[in-house]
PDB file of C-alpha atoms in Angstrom:
ATOM      1  CA  MET A   1      83.384 -62.737  14.457  1.00 53.00           C
ATOM      2  CA  SER A   2      84.563 -59.225  13.613  1.00 59.00           C
ATOM      3  CA  LEU A   3      83.293 -57.303  10.594  1.00 55.00           C
ATOM      4  CA  ASP A   4      86.732 -57.479   8.953  1.00 63.00           C
ATOM      5  CA  LYS A   5      86.867 -61.223   9.456  1.00 63.00           C
ATOM      6  CA  ASP A   6      83.333 -61.615   8.092  1.00 64.00           C
ATOM      7  CA  LEU A   7      84.366 -59.743   4.955  1.00 67.00           C
ATOM      8  CA  ASN A   8      87.503 -61.831   4.601  1.00 86.00           C
ATOM      9  CA  ILE A   9      85.464 -65.038   4.972  1.00 86.00           C
ATOM     10  CA  GLU A  10      83.014 -63.837   2.305  1.00 85.00           C
ATOM     11  CA  ASN A  11      85.881 -62.973  -0.047  1.00 89.00           C
ATOM     12  CA  TYR A  12      87.417 -66.386   0.622  1.00 90.00           C
ATOM     13  CA  ILE A  13      84.106 -68.083  -0.225  1.00 91.00           C
ATOM     14  CA  LEU A  14      83.698 -66.070  -3.429  1.00 92.00           C
ATOM     15  CA  SER A  15      87.203 -67.021  -4.549  1.00 93.00           C
ATOM     16  CA  HIS A  16      86.529 -70.722  -3.981  1.00 95.00           C
ATOM     17  CA  ILE A  17      83.144 -71.160  -5.681  1.00 96.00           C
ATOM     18  CA  ASP A  18      82.121 -71.044  -9.332  1.00 97.00           C
ATOM     19  CA  GLU A  19      82.805 -67.721 -10.981  1.00 96.00           C
ATOM     20  CA  GLU A  20      80.044 -65.229 -11.580  1.00 96.00           C
ATOM     21  CA  PRO A  21      79.060 -65.464 -15.275  1.00 96.00           C
ATOM     22  CA  GLU A  22      79.983 -62.456 -17.389  1.00 96.00           C
ATOM     23  CA  LEU A  23      76.370 -61.485 -18.112  1.00 96.00           C
ATOM     24  CA  LEU A  24      75.643 -61.386 -14.387  1.00 97.00           C
ATOM     25  CA  ARG A  25      78.774 -59.324 -13.730  1.00 96.00           C
ATOM     26  CA  GLN A  26      77.539 -56.840 -16.335  1.00 96.00           C
ATOM     27  CA  LEU A  27      74.070 -56.816 -14.802  1.00 97.00           C
ATOM     28  CA  ASN A  28      75.533 -56.246 -11.344  1.00 96.00           C
ATOM     29  CA  ARG A  29      77.617 -53.294 -12.552  1.00 96.00           C
ATOM     30  CA  ASP A  30      74.657 -51.847 -14.439  1.00 96.00           C
ATOM     31  CA  ALA A  31      72.482 -52.072 -11.312  1.00 96.00           C
ATOM     32  CA  HIS A  32      75.105 -50.294  -9.191  1.00 95.00           C
ATOM     33  CA  VAL A  33      75.363 -47.488 -11.727  1.00 96.00           C
ATOM     34  CA  ASN A  34      71.694 -47.019 -12.571  1.00 94.00           C
ATOM     35  CA  LEU A  35      69.493 -48.282  -9.721  1.00 93.00           C
ATOM     36  CA  LEU A  36      68.883 -46.755  -6.304  1.00 88.00           C
ATOM     37  CA  LYS A  37      69.104 -49.974  -4.279  1.00 89.00           C
ATOM     38  CA  PRO A  38      71.497 -52.329  -6.097  1.00 89.00           C
ATOM     39  CA  ARG A  39      72.198 -54.199  -2.843  1.00 85.00           C
ATOM     40  CA  MET A  40      68.767 -55.789  -3.261  1.00 89.00           C
ATOM     41  CA  LEU A  41      69.930 -58.119  -6.040  1.00 90.00           C
ATOM     42  CA  SER A  42      70.926 -61.630  -5.002  1.00 92.00           C
ATOM     43  CA  GLY A  43      74.628 -61.360  -5.828  1.00 93.00           C
ATOM     44  CA  HIS A  44      77.358 -63.859  -6.600  1.00 95.00           C
ATOM     45  CA  MET A  45      77.207 -66.227  -3.604  1.00 95.00           C
ATOM     46  CA  GLN A  46      73.442 -66.432  -3.276  1.00 96.00           C
ATOM     47  CA  GLY A  47      73.088 -66.678  -7.030  1.00 97.00           C
ATOM     48  CA  ARG A  48      75.343 -69.752  -7.137  1.00 97.00           C
ATOM     49  CA  MET A  49      73.279 -71.256  -4.303  1.00 97.00           C
ATOM     50  CA  LEU A  50      70.048 -70.763  -6.228  1.00 98.00           C
ATOM     51  CA  LYS A  51      71.592 -72.424  -9.266  1.00 98.00           C
ATOM     52  CA  MET A  52      72.768 -75.333  -7.088  1.00 98.00           C
ATOM     53  CA  PHE A  53      69.276 -75.791  -5.625  1.00 98.00           C
ATOM     54  CA  CYS A  54      68.003 -76.145  -9.180  1.00 98.00           C
ATOM     55  CA  ARG A  55      70.772 -78.567 -10.082  1.00 98.00           C
ATOM     56  CA  MET A  56      69.782 -80.774  -7.140  1.00 97.00           C
ATOM     57  CA  LEU A  57      66.006 -80.507  -7.408  1.00 97.00           C
ATOM     58  CA  GLN A  58      65.743 -80.244 -11.221  1.00 97.00           C
ATOM     59  CA  PRO A  59      62.449 -78.318 -11.067  1.00 98.00           C
ATOM     60  CA  LYS A  60      60.288 -78.195 -14.179  1.00 98.00           C
ATOM     61  CA  TYR A  61      58.198 -75.240 -13.018  1.00 98.00           C
ATOM     62  CA  ILE A  62      59.556 -72.350 -10.927  1.00 98.00           C
ATOM     63  CA  LEU A  63      57.775 -69.298  -9.552  1.00 98.00           C
ATOM     64  CA  GLU A  64      59.756 -66.232  -8.492  1.00 98.00           C
ATOM     65  CA  ILE A  65      57.980 -63.459  -6.598  1.00 98.00           C
ATOM     66  CA  GLY A  66      60.097 -60.316  -6.934  1.00 98.00           C
ATOM     67  CA  THR A  67      62.182 -60.188 -10.114  1.00 98.00           C
ATOM     68  CA  TYR A  68      63.932 -56.879  -9.374  1.00 97.00           C
ATOM     69  CA  THR A  69      66.883 -56.961 -11.834  1.00 97.00           C
ATOM     70  CA  ALA A  70      66.397 -60.621 -12.913  1.00 97.00           C
ATOM     71  CA  TYR A  71      69.790 -61.552 -11.417  1.00 97.00           C
ATOM     72  CA  ALA A  72      68.295 -64.386  -9.374  1.00 98.00           C
ATOM     73  CA  THR A  73      66.005 -65.284 -12.278  1.00 98.00           C
ATOM     74  CA  LEU A  74      68.983 -65.935 -14.526  1.00 98.00           C
ATOM     75  CA  CYS A  75      70.719 -67.955 -11.803  1.00 98.00           C
ATOM     76  CA  LEU A  76      67.642 -70.168 -11.462  1.00 98.00           C
ATOM     77  CA  ALA A  77      67.521 -70.560 -15.235  1.00 98.00           C
ATOM     78  CA  GLU A  78      71.141 -71.742 -15.321  1.00 97.00           C
ATOM     79  CA  GLY A  79      70.351 -74.770 -13.181  1.00 97.00           C
ATOM     80  CA  VAL A  80      67.280 -76.175 -14.924  1.00 97.00           C
ATOM     81  CA  ALA A  81      66.630 -78.284 -18.005  1.00 95.00           C
ATOM     82  CA  GLU A  82      65.868 -76.705 -21.371  1.00 94.00           C
ATOM     83  CA  ASP A  83      62.141 -77.429 -21.109  1.00 96.00           C
ATOM     84  CA  ALA A  84      61.751 -75.847 -17.661  1.00 98.00           C
ATOM     85  CA  GLU A  85      59.623 -72.737 -17.116  1.00 97.00           C
ATOM     86  CA  ILE A  86      60.403 -69.850 -14.779  1.00 98.00           C
ATOM     87  CA  HIS A  87      57.477 -67.553 -14.045  1.00 98.00           C
ATOM     88  CA  THR A  88      58.736 -64.340 -12.435  1.00 98.00           C
ATOM     89  CA  ILE A  89      56.680 -61.418 -11.142  1.00 98.00           C
ATOM     90  CA  GLU A  90      57.833 -57.814 -10.658  1.00 98.00           C
ATOM     91  CA  VAL A  91      55.511 -55.124  -9.331  1.00 98.00           C
ATOM     92  CA  ASN A  92      57.634 -52.137 -10.398  1.00 97.00           C
ATOM     93  CA  ASP A  93      56.936 -51.415 -14.069  1.00 97.00           C
ATOM     94  CA  GLU A  94      59.847 -48.941 -14.149  1.00 96.00           C
ATOM     95  CA  LEU A  95      62.217 -51.926 -13.935  1.00 97.00           C
ATOM     96  CA  GLU A  96      60.808 -53.668 -17.003  1.00 97.00           C
ATOM     97  CA  ASP A  97      63.249 -52.080 -19.476  1.00 97.00           C
ATOM     98  CA  PHE A  98      66.231 -52.906 -17.238  1.00 97.00           C
ATOM     99  CA  ILE A  99      65.056 -56.498 -16.835  1.00 97.00           C
ATOM    100  CA  MET A 100      64.379 -57.080 -20.511  1.00 97.00           C
ATOM    101  CA  LYS A 101      67.689 -55.517 -21.575  1.00 95.00           C
ATOM    102  CA  HIS A 102      69.565 -58.241 -19.713  1.00 96.00           C
ATOM    103  CA  LEU A 103      67.166 -61.082 -20.481  1.00 96.00           C
ATOM    104  CA  TYR A 104      67.537 -60.383 -24.199  1.00 94.00           C
ATOM    105  CA  LYS A 105      71.295 -60.950 -23.854  1.00 95.00           C
ATOM    106  CA  SER A 106      70.831 -64.367 -22.275  1.00 95.00           C
ATOM    107  CA  LYS A 107      70.586 -67.663 -24.139  1.00 94.00           C
ATOM    108  CA  LEU A 108      68.297 -68.770 -21.294  1.00 94.00           C
ATOM    109  CA  LYS A 109      65.605 -66.154 -21.979  1.00 94.00           C
ATOM    110  CA  ASP A 110      63.171 -68.632 -23.552  1.00 94.00           C
ATOM    111  CA  ARG A 111      62.807 -70.367 -20.187  1.00 96.00           C
ATOM    112  CA  ILE A 112      61.660 -67.150 -18.489  1.00 98.00           C
ATOM    113  CA  HIS A 113      58.144 -65.663 -18.437  1.00 98.00           C
ATOM    114  CA  LEU A 114      58.020 -62.141 -16.970  1.00 98.00           C
ATOM    115  CA  TYR A 115      54.872 -60.650 -15.438  1.00 98.00           C
ATOM    116  CA  ILE A 116      54.654 -56.984 -14.445  1.00 98.00           C
ATOM    117  CA  GLY A 117      52.072 -56.221 -11.772  1.00 98.00           C
ATOM    118  CA  ASP A 118      50.771 -57.154  -8.341  1.00 98.00           C
ATOM    119  CA  ALA A 119      51.819 -60.701  -7.410  1.00 98.00           C
ATOM    120  CA  MET A 120      48.681 -61.218  -5.340  1.00 97.00           C
ATOM    121  CA  GLN A 121      46.596 -60.689  -8.464  1.00 97.00           C
ATOM    122  CA  ILE A 122      48.897 -62.509 -10.884  1.00 98.00           C
ATOM    123  CA  ILE A 123      49.630 -65.682  -8.892  1.00 98.00           C
ATOM    124  CA  PRO A 124      46.039 -67.022  -9.008  1.00 97.00           C
ATOM    125  CA  SER A 125      46.042 -66.580 -12.803  1.00 97.00           C
ATOM    126  CA  ILE A 126      49.085 -68.838 -13.374  1.00 97.00           C
ATOM    127  CA  ASP A 127      47.773 -72.354 -13.969  1.00 96.00           C
ATOM    128  CA  ARG A 128      50.799 -74.342 -12.815  1.00 97.00           C
ATOM    129  CA  THR A 129      51.890 -76.596  -9.985  1.00 98.00           C
ATOM    130  CA  PHE A 130      55.384 -75.493  -8.986  1.00 98.00           C
ATOM    131  CA  ASP A 131      58.405 -77.523  -7.945  1.00 98.00           C
ATOM    132  CA  LEU A 132      60.287 -74.489  -6.602  1.00 98.00           C
ATOM    133  CA  VAL A 133      59.149 -71.060  -5.421  1.00 98.00           C
ATOM    134  CA  PHE A 134      61.546 -68.216  -4.608  1.00 98.00           C
ATOM    135  CA  ILE A 135      60.038 -65.343  -2.578  1.00 98.00           C
ATOM    136  CA  ASP A 136      61.987 -62.071  -2.506  1.00 97.00           C
ATOM    137  CA  ALA A 137      59.426 -59.287  -2.744  1.00 97.00           C
ATOM    138  CA  ASN A 138      57.534 -56.925  -0.419  1.00 97.00           C
ATOM    139  CA  LYS A 139      58.330 -58.100   3.116  1.00 97.00           C
ATOM    140  CA  ARG A 140      54.999 -56.753   4.358  1.00 97.00           C
ATOM    141  CA  HIS A 141      53.193 -59.426   2.365  1.00 98.00           C
ATOM    142  CA  TYR A 142      55.304 -62.554   2.927  1.00 98.00           C
ATOM    143  CA  VAL A 143      52.464 -64.269   4.798  1.00 98.00           C
ATOM    144  CA  GLU A 144      49.999 -63.484   2.006  1.00 98.00           C
ATOM    145  CA  TYR A 145      52.416 -64.711  -0.688  1.00 98.00           C
ATOM    146  CA  TYR A 146      52.951 -67.951   1.215  1.00 98.00           C
ATOM    147  CA  ASP A 147      49.229 -68.542   1.611  1.00 98.00           C
ATOM    148  CA  LEU A 148      48.681 -67.886  -2.100  1.00 98.00           C
ATOM    149  CA  ILE A 149      51.376 -70.220  -3.366  1.00 98.00           C
ATOM    150  CA  PHE A 150      51.173 -73.064  -0.868  1.00 98.00           C
ATOM    151  CA  ASP A 151      48.526 -75.106  -2.683  1.00 98.00           C
ATOM    152  CA  LYS A 152      50.378 -74.478  -5.974  1.00 98.00           C
ATOM    153  CA  VAL A 153      53.533 -76.201  -4.677  1.00 98.00           C
ATOM    154  CA  ARG A 154      53.719 -79.958  -5.197  1.00 98.00           C
ATOM    155  CA  PRO A 155      54.422 -82.252  -2.226  1.00 98.00           C
ATOM    156  CA  GLY A 156      58.195 -82.519  -2.045  1.00 98.00           C
ATOM    157  CA  GLY A 157      58.553 -79.057  -3.570  1.00 98.00           C
ATOM    158  CA  LEU A 158      60.839 -76.383  -2.155  1.00 98.00           C
ATOM    159  CA  ILE A 159      59.983 -72.813  -1.127  1.00 98.00           C
ATOM    160  CA  VAL A 160      62.999 -70.507  -0.713  1.00 98.00           C
ATOM    161  CA  VAL A 161      62.437 -67.202   1.082  1.00 98.00           C
ATOM    162  CA  ASP A 162      64.981 -64.372   1.175  1.00 97.00           C
ATOM    163  CA  ASN A 163      65.717 -61.718   3.825  1.00 97.00           C
ATOM    164  CA  THR A 164      64.259 -63.691   6.726  1.00 98.00           C
ATOM    165  CA  LEU A 165      66.872 -62.435   9.213  1.00 97.00           C
ATOM    166  CA  TRP A 166      66.457 -58.846   7.981  1.00 95.00           C
ATOM    167  CA  ASP A 167      69.867 -57.552   9.047  1.00 90.00           C
ATOM    168  CA  GLY A 168      69.219 -58.788  12.588  1.00 92.00           C
ATOM    169  CA  HIS A 169      66.088 -56.678  13.038  1.00 92.00           C
ATOM    170  CA  VAL A 170      64.050 -59.846  13.674  1.00 94.00           C
ATOM    171  CA  LEU A 171      65.594 -59.801  17.187  1.00 94.00           C
ATOM    172  CA  GLU A 172      64.209 -56.338  17.920  1.00 93.00           C
ATOM    173  CA  THR A 173      60.819 -54.972  18.896  1.00 95.00           C
ATOM    174  CA  PRO A 174      59.906 -52.942  15.818  1.00 92.00           C
ATOM    175  CA  LYS A 175      58.128 -49.631  15.806  1.00 94.00           C
ATOM    176  CA  PRO A 176      54.492 -49.854  14.655  1.00 95.00           C
ATOM    177  CA  SER A 177      55.508 -48.009  11.486  1.00 96.00           C
ATOM    178  CA  ASP A 178      58.155 -50.624  10.593  1.00 95.00           C
ATOM    179  CA  LYS A 179      55.821 -52.815   8.572  1.00 96.00           C
ATOM    180  CA  GLN A 180      58.620 -54.734   6.820  1.00 96.00           C
ATOM    181  CA  THR A 181      60.202 -56.011  10.036  1.00 96.00           C
ATOM    182  CA  ILE A 182      56.769 -56.807  11.431  1.00 97.00           C
ATOM    183  CA  GLY A 183      55.924 -58.683   8.238  1.00 97.00           C
ATOM    184  CA  ILE A 184      59.064 -60.813   8.375  1.00 97.00           C
ATOM    185  CA  GLN A 185      58.656 -61.586  12.077  1.00 98.00           C
ATOM    186  CA  LYS A 186      55.049 -62.621  11.489  1.00 98.00           C
ATOM    187  CA  PHE A 187      56.118 -64.815   8.580  1.00 98.00           C
ATOM    188  CA  ASN A 188      58.948 -66.493  10.522  1.00 98.00           C
ATOM    189  CA  ASP A 189      56.654 -67.179  13.480  1.00 98.00           C
ATOM    190  CA  MET A 190      54.031 -68.674  11.177  1.00 98.00           C
ATOM    191  CA  ILE A 191      56.513 -70.952   9.395  1.00 98.00           C
ATOM    192  CA  ALA A 192      57.958 -72.147  12.711  1.00 98.00           C
ATOM    193  CA  LYS A 193      54.492 -73.473  13.654  1.00 98.00           C
ATOM    194  CA  ASP A 194      53.527 -74.876  10.232  1.00 98.00           C
ATOM    195  CA  ASP A 195      53.596 -78.680  10.554  1.00 98.00           C
ATOM    196  CA  ARG A 196      52.850 -79.119   6.829  1.00 98.00           C
ATOM    197  CA  VAL A 197      56.493 -78.331   6.079  1.00 98.00           C
ATOM    198  CA  GLU A 198      60.077 -78.897   7.192  1.00 98.00           C
ATOM    199  CA  LYS A 199      62.172 -75.750   7.414  1.00 98.00           C
ATOM    200  CA  VAL A 200      65.614 -74.380   8.136  1.00 98.00           C
ATOM    201  CA  ILE A 201      67.007 -70.831   8.138  1.00 98.00           C
ATOM    202  CA  LEU A 202      70.451 -70.389   6.607  1.00 96.00           C
ATOM    203  CA  PRO A 203      72.422 -67.393   7.957  1.00 93.00           C
ATOM    204  CA  VAL A 204      73.526 -66.467   4.433  1.00 88.00           C
ATOM    205  CA  ARG A 205      73.631 -62.745   3.611  1.00 86.00           C
ATOM    206  CA  ASP A 206      70.309 -61.491   5.015  1.00 91.00           C
ATOM    207  CA  GLY A 207      68.878 -64.891   5.911  1.00 96.00           C
ATOM    208  CA  LEU A 208      67.540 -67.565   3.556  1.00 97.00           C
ATOM    209  CA  THR A 209      64.756 -69.899   4.680  1.00 98.00           C
ATOM    210  CA  LEU A 210      64.345 -73.277   2.978  1.00 98.00           C
ATOM    211  CA  ILE A 211      60.857 -74.756   3.297  1.00 98.00           C
ATOM    212  CA  TRP A 212      60.154 -78.322   2.114  1.00 98.00           C
ATOM    213  CA  LYS A 213      56.509 -79.204   1.592  1.00 98.00           C
ATOM    214  CA  LYS A 214      55.592 -82.624   3.017  1.00 98.00           C
TER     215      LYS A 214
END
């Protein structure tokens, strides 16, 4: 499929799914004006998917590794019950003001618990068993994140992992310095062999892997 046709298909999809809420449109614009890598946020289509996963699974406890702008965080919060908890971890303390500015505007903010710091240190300190985990953080450490959270996910829980096709770079032989591509390839190879789970990769945006814990 040509690039033009891909774009037309994406536009068609966006015009035939639920609208992006106004707060998220504002957040998206704010990110494009004020952040260096706004493309990293989940965006309209993926955000509606994350909400739909929550609608279907109705998770009580969610862990998000990699808050970034909190776009995905708010999408997850839209799909859960009022008593649900979303624990979200962001390593970059310079994003805290941006995140909190938009969380404060949301009626869903009481469902969200933000942690600023290293996920590998914070995750062991969260005393919860999770129904849903969304991983969208440092690609170099996907394997380590997975190992840390696996025993904290209940049987029948869902792990959603972003960027697992990495703009097609997973098909290439990376340079030794390309630690992010190496990290994603290592993670994908590990998941493919993990018989404790069922898994599928969706070719949505940059690749989205769904992992169901047996």
